[in-house]
XYZ file of C-alpha atoms in Angstrom:
597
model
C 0.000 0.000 0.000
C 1.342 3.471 -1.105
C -1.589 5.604 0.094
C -0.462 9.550 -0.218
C 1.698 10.535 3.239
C 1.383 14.328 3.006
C -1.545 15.215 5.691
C -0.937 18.795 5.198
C -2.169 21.565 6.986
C -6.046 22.392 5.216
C -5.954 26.064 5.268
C -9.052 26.861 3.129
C -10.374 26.998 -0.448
C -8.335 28.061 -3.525
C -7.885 31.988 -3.844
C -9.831 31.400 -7.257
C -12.309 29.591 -6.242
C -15.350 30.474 -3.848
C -16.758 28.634 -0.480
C -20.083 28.832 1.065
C -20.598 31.042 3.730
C -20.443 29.018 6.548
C -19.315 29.060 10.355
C -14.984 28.101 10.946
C -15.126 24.416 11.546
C -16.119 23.441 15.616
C -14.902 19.789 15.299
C -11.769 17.618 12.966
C -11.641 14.185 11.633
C -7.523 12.718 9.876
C -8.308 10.387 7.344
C -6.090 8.945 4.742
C -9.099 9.378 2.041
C -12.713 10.684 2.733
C -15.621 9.629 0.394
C -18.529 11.787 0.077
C -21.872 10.056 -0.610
C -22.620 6.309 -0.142
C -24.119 4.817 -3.328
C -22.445 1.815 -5.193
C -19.663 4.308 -6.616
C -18.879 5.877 -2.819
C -19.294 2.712 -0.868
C -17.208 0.820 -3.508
C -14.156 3.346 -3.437
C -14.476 3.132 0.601
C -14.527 -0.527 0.449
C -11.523 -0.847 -1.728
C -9.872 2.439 0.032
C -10.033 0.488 3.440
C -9.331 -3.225 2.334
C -6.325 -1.742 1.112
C -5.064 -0.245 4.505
C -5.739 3.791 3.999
C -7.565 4.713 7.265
C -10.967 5.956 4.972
C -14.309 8.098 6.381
C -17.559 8.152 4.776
C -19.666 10.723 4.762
C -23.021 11.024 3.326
C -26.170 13.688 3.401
C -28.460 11.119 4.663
C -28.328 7.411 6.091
C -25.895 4.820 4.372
C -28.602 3.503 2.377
C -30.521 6.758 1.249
C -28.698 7.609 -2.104
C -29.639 7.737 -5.145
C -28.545 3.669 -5.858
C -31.254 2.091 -3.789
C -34.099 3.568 -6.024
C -32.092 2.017 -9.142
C -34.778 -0.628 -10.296
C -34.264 -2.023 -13.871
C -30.401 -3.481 -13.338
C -26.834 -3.598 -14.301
C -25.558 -4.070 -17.581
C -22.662 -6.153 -18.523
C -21.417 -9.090 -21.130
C -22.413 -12.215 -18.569
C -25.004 -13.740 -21.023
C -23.621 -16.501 -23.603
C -23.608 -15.165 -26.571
C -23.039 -11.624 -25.836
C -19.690 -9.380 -25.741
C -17.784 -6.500 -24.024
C -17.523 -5.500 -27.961
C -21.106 -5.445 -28.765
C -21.843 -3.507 -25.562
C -19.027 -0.960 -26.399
C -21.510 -1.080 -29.786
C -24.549 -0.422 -27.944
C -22.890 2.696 -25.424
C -21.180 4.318 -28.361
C -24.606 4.466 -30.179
C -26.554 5.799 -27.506
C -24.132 8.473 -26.637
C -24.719 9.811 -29.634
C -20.524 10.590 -31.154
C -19.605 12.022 -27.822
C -18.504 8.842 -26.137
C -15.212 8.151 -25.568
C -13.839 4.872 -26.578
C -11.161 4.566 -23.974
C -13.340 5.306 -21.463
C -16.168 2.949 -22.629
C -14.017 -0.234 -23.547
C -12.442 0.206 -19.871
C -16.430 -0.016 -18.625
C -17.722 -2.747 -20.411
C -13.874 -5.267 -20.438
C -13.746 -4.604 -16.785
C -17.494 -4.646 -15.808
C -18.228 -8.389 -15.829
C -15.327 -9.341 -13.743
C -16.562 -6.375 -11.114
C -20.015 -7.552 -11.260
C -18.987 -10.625 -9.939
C -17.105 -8.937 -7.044
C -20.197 -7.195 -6.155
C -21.736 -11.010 -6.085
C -18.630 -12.402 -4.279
C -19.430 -9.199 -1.581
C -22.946 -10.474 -0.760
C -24.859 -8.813 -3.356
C -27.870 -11.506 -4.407
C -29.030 -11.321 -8.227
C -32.374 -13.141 -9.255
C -31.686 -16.341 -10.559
C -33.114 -18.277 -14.201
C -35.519 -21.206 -13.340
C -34.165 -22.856 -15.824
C -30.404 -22.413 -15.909
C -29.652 -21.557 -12.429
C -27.033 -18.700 -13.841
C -28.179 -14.657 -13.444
C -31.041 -13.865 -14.926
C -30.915 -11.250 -18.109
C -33.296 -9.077 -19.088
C -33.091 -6.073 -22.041
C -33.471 -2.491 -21.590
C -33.561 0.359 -24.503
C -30.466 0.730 -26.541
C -29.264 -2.935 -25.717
C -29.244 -5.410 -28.669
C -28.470 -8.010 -26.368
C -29.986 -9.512 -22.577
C -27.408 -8.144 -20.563
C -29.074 -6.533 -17.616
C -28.560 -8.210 -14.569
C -31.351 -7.352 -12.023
C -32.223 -8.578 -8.743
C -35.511 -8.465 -6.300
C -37.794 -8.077 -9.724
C -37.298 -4.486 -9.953
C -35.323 -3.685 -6.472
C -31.723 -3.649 -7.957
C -30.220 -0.860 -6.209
C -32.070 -1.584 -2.749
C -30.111 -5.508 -2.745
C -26.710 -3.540 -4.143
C -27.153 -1.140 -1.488
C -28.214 -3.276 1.119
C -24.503 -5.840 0.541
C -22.214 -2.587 0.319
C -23.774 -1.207 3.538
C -23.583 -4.532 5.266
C -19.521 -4.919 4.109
C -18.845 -1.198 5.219
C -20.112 -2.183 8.623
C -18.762 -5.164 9.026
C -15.147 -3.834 8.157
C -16.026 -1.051 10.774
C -15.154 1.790 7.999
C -15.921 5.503 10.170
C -19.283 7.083 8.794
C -20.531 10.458 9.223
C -24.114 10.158 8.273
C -26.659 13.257 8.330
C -23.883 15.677 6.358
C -23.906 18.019 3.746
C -20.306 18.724 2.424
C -19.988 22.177 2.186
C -16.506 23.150 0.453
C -12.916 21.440 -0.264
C -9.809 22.587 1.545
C -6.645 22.624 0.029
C -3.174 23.203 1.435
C -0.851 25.625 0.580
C 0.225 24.052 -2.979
C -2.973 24.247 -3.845
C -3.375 20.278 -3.173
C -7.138 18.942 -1.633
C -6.834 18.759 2.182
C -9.745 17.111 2.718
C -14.077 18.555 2.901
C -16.071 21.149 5.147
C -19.474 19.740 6.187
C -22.295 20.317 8.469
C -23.969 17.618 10.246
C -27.473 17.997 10.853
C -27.981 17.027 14.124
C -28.302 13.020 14.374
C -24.458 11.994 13.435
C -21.538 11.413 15.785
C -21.185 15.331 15.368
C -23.054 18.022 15.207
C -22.809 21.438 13.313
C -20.174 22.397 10.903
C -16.667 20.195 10.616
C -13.987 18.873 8.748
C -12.481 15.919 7.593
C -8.777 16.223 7.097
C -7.722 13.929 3.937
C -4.697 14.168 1.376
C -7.409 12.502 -0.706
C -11.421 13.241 -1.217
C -13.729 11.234 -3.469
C -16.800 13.048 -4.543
C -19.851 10.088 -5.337
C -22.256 12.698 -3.963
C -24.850 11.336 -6.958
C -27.236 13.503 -9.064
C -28.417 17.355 -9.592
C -32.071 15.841 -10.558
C -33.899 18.521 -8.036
C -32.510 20.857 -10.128
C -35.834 20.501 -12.396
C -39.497 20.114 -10.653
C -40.405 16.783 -11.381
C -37.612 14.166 -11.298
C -36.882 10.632 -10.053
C -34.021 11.701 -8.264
C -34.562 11.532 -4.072
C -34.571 14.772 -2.331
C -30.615 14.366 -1.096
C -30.168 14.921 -5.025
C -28.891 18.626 -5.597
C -25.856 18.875 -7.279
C -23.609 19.207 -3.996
C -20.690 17.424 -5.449
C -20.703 19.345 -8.910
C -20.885 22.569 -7.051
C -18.390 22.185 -4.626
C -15.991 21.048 -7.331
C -16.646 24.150 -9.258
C -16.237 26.193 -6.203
C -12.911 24.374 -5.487
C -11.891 25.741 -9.225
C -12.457 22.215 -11.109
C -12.967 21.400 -14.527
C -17.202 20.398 -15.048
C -17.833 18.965 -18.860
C -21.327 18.145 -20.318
C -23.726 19.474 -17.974
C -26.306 20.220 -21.138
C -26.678 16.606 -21.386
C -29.643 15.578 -19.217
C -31.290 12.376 -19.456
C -35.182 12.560 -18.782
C -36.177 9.029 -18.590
C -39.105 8.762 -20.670
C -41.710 6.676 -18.435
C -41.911 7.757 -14.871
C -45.702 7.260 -13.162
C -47.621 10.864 -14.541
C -49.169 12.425 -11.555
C -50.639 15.648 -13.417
C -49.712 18.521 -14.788
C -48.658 20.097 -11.614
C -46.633 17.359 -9.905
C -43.169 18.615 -8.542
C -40.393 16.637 -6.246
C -39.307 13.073 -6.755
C -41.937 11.107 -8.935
C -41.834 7.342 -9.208
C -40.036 5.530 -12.194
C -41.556 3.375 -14.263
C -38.031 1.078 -15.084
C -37.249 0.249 -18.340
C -37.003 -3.217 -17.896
C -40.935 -3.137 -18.192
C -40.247 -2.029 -21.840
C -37.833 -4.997 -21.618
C -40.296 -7.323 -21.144
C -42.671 -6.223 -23.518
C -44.902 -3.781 -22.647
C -45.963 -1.207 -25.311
C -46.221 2.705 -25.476
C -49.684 4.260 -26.603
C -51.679 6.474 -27.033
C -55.199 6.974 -25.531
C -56.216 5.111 -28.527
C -54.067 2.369 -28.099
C -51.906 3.185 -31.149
C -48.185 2.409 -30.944
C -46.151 5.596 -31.922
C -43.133 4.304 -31.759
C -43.240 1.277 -34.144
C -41.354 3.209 -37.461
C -39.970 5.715 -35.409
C -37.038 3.491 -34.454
C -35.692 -0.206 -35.169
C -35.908 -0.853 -31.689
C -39.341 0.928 -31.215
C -40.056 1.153 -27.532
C -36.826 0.168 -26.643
C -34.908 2.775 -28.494
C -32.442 4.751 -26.501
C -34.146 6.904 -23.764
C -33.793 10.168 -25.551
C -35.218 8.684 -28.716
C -38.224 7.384 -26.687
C -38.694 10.656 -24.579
C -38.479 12.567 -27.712
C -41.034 10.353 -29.158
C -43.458 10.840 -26.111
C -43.033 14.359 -26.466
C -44.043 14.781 -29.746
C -46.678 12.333 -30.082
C -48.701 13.935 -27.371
C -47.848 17.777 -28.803
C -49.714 16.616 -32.114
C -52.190 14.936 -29.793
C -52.694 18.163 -27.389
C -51.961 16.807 -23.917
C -48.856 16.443 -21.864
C -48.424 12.304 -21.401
C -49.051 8.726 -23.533
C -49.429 5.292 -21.606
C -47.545 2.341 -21.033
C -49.520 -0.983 -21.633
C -48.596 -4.313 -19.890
C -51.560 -5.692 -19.094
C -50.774 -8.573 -20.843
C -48.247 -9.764 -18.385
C -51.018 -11.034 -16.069
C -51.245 -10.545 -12.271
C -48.221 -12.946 -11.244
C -45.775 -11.424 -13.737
C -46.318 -7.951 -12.037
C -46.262 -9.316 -8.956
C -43.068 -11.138 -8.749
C -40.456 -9.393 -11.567
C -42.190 -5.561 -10.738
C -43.257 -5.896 -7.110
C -42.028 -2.353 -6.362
C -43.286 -0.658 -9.345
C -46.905 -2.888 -9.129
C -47.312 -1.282 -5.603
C -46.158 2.540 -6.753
C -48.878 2.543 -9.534
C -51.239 1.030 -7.323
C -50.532 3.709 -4.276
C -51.552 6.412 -6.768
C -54.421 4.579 -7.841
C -53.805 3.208 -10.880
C -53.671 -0.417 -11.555
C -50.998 -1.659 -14.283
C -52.889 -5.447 -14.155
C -55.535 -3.849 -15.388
C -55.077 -0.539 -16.703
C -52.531 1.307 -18.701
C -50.364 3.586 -16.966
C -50.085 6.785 -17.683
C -46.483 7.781 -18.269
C -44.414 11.525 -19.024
C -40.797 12.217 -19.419
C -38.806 13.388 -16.005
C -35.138 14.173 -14.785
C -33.336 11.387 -14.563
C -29.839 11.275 -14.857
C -26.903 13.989 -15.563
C -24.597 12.572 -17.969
C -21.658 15.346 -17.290
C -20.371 16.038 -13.945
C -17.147 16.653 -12.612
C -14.485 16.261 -15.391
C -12.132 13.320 -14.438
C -9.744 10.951 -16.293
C -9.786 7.143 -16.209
C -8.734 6.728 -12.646
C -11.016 9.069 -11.503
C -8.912 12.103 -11.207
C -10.142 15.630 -11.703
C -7.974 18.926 -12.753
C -7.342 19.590 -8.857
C -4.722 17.639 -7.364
C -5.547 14.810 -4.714
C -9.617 15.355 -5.471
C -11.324 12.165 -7.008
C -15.090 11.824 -8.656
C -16.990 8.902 -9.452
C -20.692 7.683 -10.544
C -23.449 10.462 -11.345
C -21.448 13.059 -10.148
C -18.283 12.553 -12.726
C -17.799 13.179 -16.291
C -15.463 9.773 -17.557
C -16.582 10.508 -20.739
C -18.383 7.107 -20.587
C -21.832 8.436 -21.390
C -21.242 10.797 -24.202
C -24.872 12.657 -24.859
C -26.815 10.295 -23.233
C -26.377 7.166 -20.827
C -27.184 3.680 -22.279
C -29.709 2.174 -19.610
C -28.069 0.612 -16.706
C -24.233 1.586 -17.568
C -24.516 3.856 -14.275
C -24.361 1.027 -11.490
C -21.248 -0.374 -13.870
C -19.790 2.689 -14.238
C -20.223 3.594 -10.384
C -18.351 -0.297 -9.562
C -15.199 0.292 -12.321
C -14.400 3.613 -12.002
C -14.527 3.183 -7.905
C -12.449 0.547 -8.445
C -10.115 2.346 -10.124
C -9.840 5.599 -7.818
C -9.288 3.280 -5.001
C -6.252 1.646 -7.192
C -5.044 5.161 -7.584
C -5.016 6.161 -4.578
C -3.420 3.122 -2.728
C -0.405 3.504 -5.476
C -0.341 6.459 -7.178
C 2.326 4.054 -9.531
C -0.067 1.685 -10.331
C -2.143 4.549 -12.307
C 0.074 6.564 -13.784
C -0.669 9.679 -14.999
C -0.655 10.927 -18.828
C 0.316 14.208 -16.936
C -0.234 15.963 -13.895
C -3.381 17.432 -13.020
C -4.409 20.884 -13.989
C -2.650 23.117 -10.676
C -4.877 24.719 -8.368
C -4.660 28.052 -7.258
C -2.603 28.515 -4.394
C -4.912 28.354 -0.469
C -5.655 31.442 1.083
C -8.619 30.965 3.711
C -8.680 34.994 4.180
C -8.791 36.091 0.409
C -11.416 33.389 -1.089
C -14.707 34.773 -2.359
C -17.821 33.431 -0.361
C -19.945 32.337 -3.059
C -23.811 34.200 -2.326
C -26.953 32.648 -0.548
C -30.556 32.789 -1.384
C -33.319 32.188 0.668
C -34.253 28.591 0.465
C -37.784 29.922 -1.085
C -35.708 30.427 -4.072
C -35.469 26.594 -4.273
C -39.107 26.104 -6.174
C -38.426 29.077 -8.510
C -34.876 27.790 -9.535
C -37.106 24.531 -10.378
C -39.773 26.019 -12.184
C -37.539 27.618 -14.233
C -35.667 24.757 -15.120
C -37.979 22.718 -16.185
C -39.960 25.441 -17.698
C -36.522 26.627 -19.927
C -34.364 23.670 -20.116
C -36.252 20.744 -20.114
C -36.897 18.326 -22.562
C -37.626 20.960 -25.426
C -34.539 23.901 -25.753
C -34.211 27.241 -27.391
C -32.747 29.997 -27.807
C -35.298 31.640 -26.433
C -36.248 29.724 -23.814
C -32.618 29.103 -22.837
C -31.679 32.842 -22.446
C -35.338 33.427 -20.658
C -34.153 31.402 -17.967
C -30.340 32.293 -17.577
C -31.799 35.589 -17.127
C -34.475 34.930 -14.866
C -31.424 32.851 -12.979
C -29.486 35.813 -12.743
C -32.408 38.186 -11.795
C -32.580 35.606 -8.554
C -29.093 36.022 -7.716
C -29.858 40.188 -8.212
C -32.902 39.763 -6.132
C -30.112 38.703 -3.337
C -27.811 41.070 -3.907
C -27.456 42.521 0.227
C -29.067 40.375 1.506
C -27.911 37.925 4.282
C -30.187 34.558 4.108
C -29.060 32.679 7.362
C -26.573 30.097 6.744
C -27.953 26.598 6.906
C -28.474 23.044 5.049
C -31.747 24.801 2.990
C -29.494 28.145 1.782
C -26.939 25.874 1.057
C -28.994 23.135 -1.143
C -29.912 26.300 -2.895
C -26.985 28.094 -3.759
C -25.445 24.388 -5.191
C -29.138 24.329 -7.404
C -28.133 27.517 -8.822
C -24.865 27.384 -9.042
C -25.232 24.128 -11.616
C -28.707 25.129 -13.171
C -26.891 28.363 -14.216
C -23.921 26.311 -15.695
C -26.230 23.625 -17.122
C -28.463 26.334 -18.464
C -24.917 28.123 -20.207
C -23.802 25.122 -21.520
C -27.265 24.134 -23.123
C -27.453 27.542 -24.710
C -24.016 27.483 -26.368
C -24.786 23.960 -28.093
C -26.510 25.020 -31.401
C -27.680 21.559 -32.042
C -29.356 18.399 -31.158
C -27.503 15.579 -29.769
C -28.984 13.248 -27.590
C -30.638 14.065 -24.587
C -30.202 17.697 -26.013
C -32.936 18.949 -27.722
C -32.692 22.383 -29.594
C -35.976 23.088 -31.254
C -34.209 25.996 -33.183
C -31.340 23.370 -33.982
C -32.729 20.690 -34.819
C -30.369 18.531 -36.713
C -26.971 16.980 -35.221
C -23.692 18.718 -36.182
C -20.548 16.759 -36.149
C -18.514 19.248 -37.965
C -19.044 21.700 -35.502
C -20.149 19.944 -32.036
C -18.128 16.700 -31.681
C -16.982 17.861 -29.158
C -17.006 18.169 -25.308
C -17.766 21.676 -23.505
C -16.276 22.588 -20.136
C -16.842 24.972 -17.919
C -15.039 26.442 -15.212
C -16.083 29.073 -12.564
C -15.147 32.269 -13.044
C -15.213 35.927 -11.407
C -15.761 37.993 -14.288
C -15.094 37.872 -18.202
C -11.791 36.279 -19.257
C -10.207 33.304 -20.846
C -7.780 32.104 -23.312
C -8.726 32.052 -26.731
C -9.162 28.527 -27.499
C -8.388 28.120 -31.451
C -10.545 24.109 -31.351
C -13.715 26.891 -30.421
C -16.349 27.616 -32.330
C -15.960 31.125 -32.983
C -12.151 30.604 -32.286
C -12.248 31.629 -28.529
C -13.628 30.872 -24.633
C -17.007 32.549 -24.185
C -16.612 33.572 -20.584
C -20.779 35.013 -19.297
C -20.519 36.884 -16.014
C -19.402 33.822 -13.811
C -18.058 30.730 -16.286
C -15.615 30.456 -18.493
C -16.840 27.968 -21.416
C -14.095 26.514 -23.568
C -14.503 23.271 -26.260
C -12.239 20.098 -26.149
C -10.688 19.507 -29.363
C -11.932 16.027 -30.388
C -14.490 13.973 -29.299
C -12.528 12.023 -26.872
C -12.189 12.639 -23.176
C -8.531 12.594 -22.438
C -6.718 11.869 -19.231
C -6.853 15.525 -17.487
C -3.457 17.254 -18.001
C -1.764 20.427 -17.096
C -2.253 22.987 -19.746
C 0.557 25.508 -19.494
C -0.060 28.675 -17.769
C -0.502 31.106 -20.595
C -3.497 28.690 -22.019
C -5.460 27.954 -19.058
């Protein structure tokens, strides 16, 4: 074991970066390595982090078992199934993401995947059998032209996943903080991560604001779904991780690309907060989108009809039910008969049925929703991001895996391999060697960082509605700049103003903070790519956008002219600093000398 000696002093945020007004820390934790968030990417990275001797804390908003992976219900994908290949899923991810995935990135997923899914089985974790084989059952989801989803409890995936990760973190006795929002990362004087602010909310082992002292930090903090009104993300979802990394001066790619999984349970027009998913694996096994007329829209709108990749199918939806004049189609499975719900869809069959409708006998209505972010936190193939000693893994990292839009069930994969591999580079920095060093960090200076503003956590609902009312499913222009500016006119609204510190303020500010970035990034993308639909752009353009965008946070206009740009240079706004990658790849992050960053 080679875990990173340095335990330097952690004097405060970057003097580029920005930290959330917050009390001085009342309380300390020395790790060797502190993961933030406990889904399979975070409890995998602490379970490999520990086994391998570096003393490791967890610490995560809610309980162990309250993420985002326990609500996964469809499965994992990877080549177990005779017949099938880690080449034809590489086929399958590279066409869903649309010419943004990259290759590297993707053949590391789906060569290393099987082997890790049977770690996850050697750790406890119990996959539904076949009757008739006795090996792991397979099932298909949309964009797979092979059974490859492995899937266990029907439709309760992520709750038996979580449930054997959370049982091996306790029984190795790895220290959790549980009840914590991270608030900011400390570096030390080089400009190196020094471990995570955080405020426990008053049912951990402490209580108040902290720290966690750690040479190395590994952000799995999930999702930014409740960045939008109506998502299936929990409530825990809001972007921390993404925020604090751009607050910390990292490197965020791809945040225009959000999936909106096309069948979730419709609950009316005016239905906000998390909304229950309707998995894909019902699609899987054959049930059929309608209309109210029964007709089957998407038969000649795709080879794969219903099981087309998400954005295909929500785009579908969408438009079917614009020419139809209401807001949602149906999902029909009524042909699968009272025992097929109620032992392969137990969770779902009792969702529908708690809002009154019953999928035995009915079909279920069904609208698009926020699902998934496939950008993040920029980070090469062991997990590394552009600031030196800070990891990221699963929803909250960019690997360039997903391109414009995630295959169905490559995130519980991607959260297992990439963990994997953060925890390899971290316990020997030799083992993963570097294609250069990370991007340097601006020097710590506790005293001259910018504290980033707060709004008052009523601003929460309007930062939704204006999401989903300007940068949903359907993009413009128009509708684009409409809500950057009525984003802005929030934080003007502010200006002054002193909102009392707290978990609410702070779950705001990270909302805005990423809707405006996600809202900048969408607007400079004149096309349509995947889960990135520009009405006004309606076609694909590879000449021009093959290509990744990142953003950085900025304080004012700036940037180097970046000659791979369209328009030939960084278009800073007010606060970001958007620049294009060159190809369509996602390179290992490397240090860009001075004069060009």
């Amino acid at each position: 074991m080679t875990v990173h000696s340095r335990h330097p002093e952690a004097v405060g945020p970057g003097i580029a970066g920005t930290a959330l007004p917050a009390p001085a820390p009342g309380w300390t934790l020395d790790a060797d390595v502190v993961v933030v968030g406990s889904g399979v990417a975070g409890l995998t990275a602490a379970l490999r982090c520990a086994a391998g001797g570096a003393r490791t804390v967890i610490v995560t908003k809610a309980r162990l078992n309250a993420g985002s992976t326990r609500w996964a219900q469809g499965g994992v994908a990877a080549a177990l199934g005779e017949g099938d290949s880690p080449e034809q899923h590489l086929d399958d991810t590279l066409e869903a993401g649309a010419g943004l995935c990259d290759e590297n990135a993707v053949r590391t997923l789906v060569t290393e995947g099987p082997a890790a899914v049977r770690r996850l089985i050697a750790a406890g974790a119990d996959f539904d059998l076949s009757s008739d084989t006795g090996e792991i059952a397979l099932t298909r989801e949309g964009g797979h032209h092979r059974n490859r989803i492995a899937h266990a409890g029907g439709d309760a995936t992520g709750a038996e996943i979580s449930r054997a990760l959370v049982e091996a973190v306790r029984e190795q006795g790895i220290r959790t903080v549980e009840n914590a929002l991270v608030l900011d990362l400390l570096k030390d004087a080089d400009g190196h991560t020094a471990g995570v602010t955080l405020h426990v909310m008053g049912e951990g082992q402490h209580d108040g604001v902290g720290a966690v002292r750690a040479p190395a930090v590994v952000l799995a903090t999930g999702g930014m779904g409740q960045v939008f009104a109506a998502t299936t993300n929990p409530a825990v979802s809001t972007g921390d991780g993404v925020a604090l990394a751009l607050r910390a001066d990292a490197e965020v790619s791809d945040l225009e690309f959000v999936q909106f999984h096309p069948t979730v349970l419709y609950l009316g027009p005016d239905a906000e907060g998390q909304q229950p998913l309707i998995s894909e694996a019902v699609r899987g096994e054959g049930a059929r989108l309608v209309d109210a007329d029964g007709l089957r829209f998407m038969q000649g709108a795709h080879p794969l009809a219903e099981l087309a990749p998400r954005d295909i199918v929500a785009k579908g939806i969408m438009r079917h039910a614009a020419r139809q004049g209401t807001d949602h189609m149906y999902l029909d499975a009524r042909h699968f008969g009272a025992a097929m719900w109620e032992t392969r869809f137990p969770t779902i069959l009792a969702a529908c049925r708690a809002h009154g409708i019953d999928p035995v006998t009915q079909p279920v209505p069904v609208a698009p929703a926020a699902h998934y972010a496939s950008g993040g936190i920029r980070t090469d193939l062991h997990g590394r991001t552009t600031v030196p000693g800070l990891y990221a893994c699963g929803e909250a990292a960019c690997t360039g895996v997903h391109g414009a839009n995630r295959l169905a069930s490559n995130s519980l994969l991607e959260g297992l391999v990439f963990a994997e591999r953060i925890a390899e580079a971290v316990l020997d920095p030799a083992a993963a060697p570097d294609a250069g060093s990370a991007a340097p960090a601006a020097p710590a200076d506790g005293a001259g960082s910018a504290r980033a503003a707060l709004l008052p956590a009523s601003a929460r609902t309007r930062v939704q509605r204006v999401m989903s009312e300007g940068a949903g499913v359907l993009r413009s222009a128009a509708s684009l700049a409409r809500a950057a500016e009525q984003l802005a006119a929030l934080s003007g609204a502010a200006a002054g103003k002193h909102p009392e510190p707290g978990v609410d303020t702070w779950e705001t500010a990270n909302l805005h903070l990423v809707a405006q970035v996600l809202v900048a990034a969408a607007l400079r993308r004149e096309e349509t790519r995947g889960c990135h639909w520009r009405e006004d752009f309606p076609d694909r353009d590879d000449e021009t956008w093959s290509r990744h965008l990142v953003v950085r946070l900025g304080t004012g206009p700036g940037g180097a002219a970046q000659p791979d740009s369209p328009g030939g240079a960084a278009r800073p706004d007010a606060r970001f600093t958007l620049r294009t990658t060159r190809t369509t790849a996602f390179p290992p992050v490397v240090a860009l000398p001075k004069e060009q960053q």
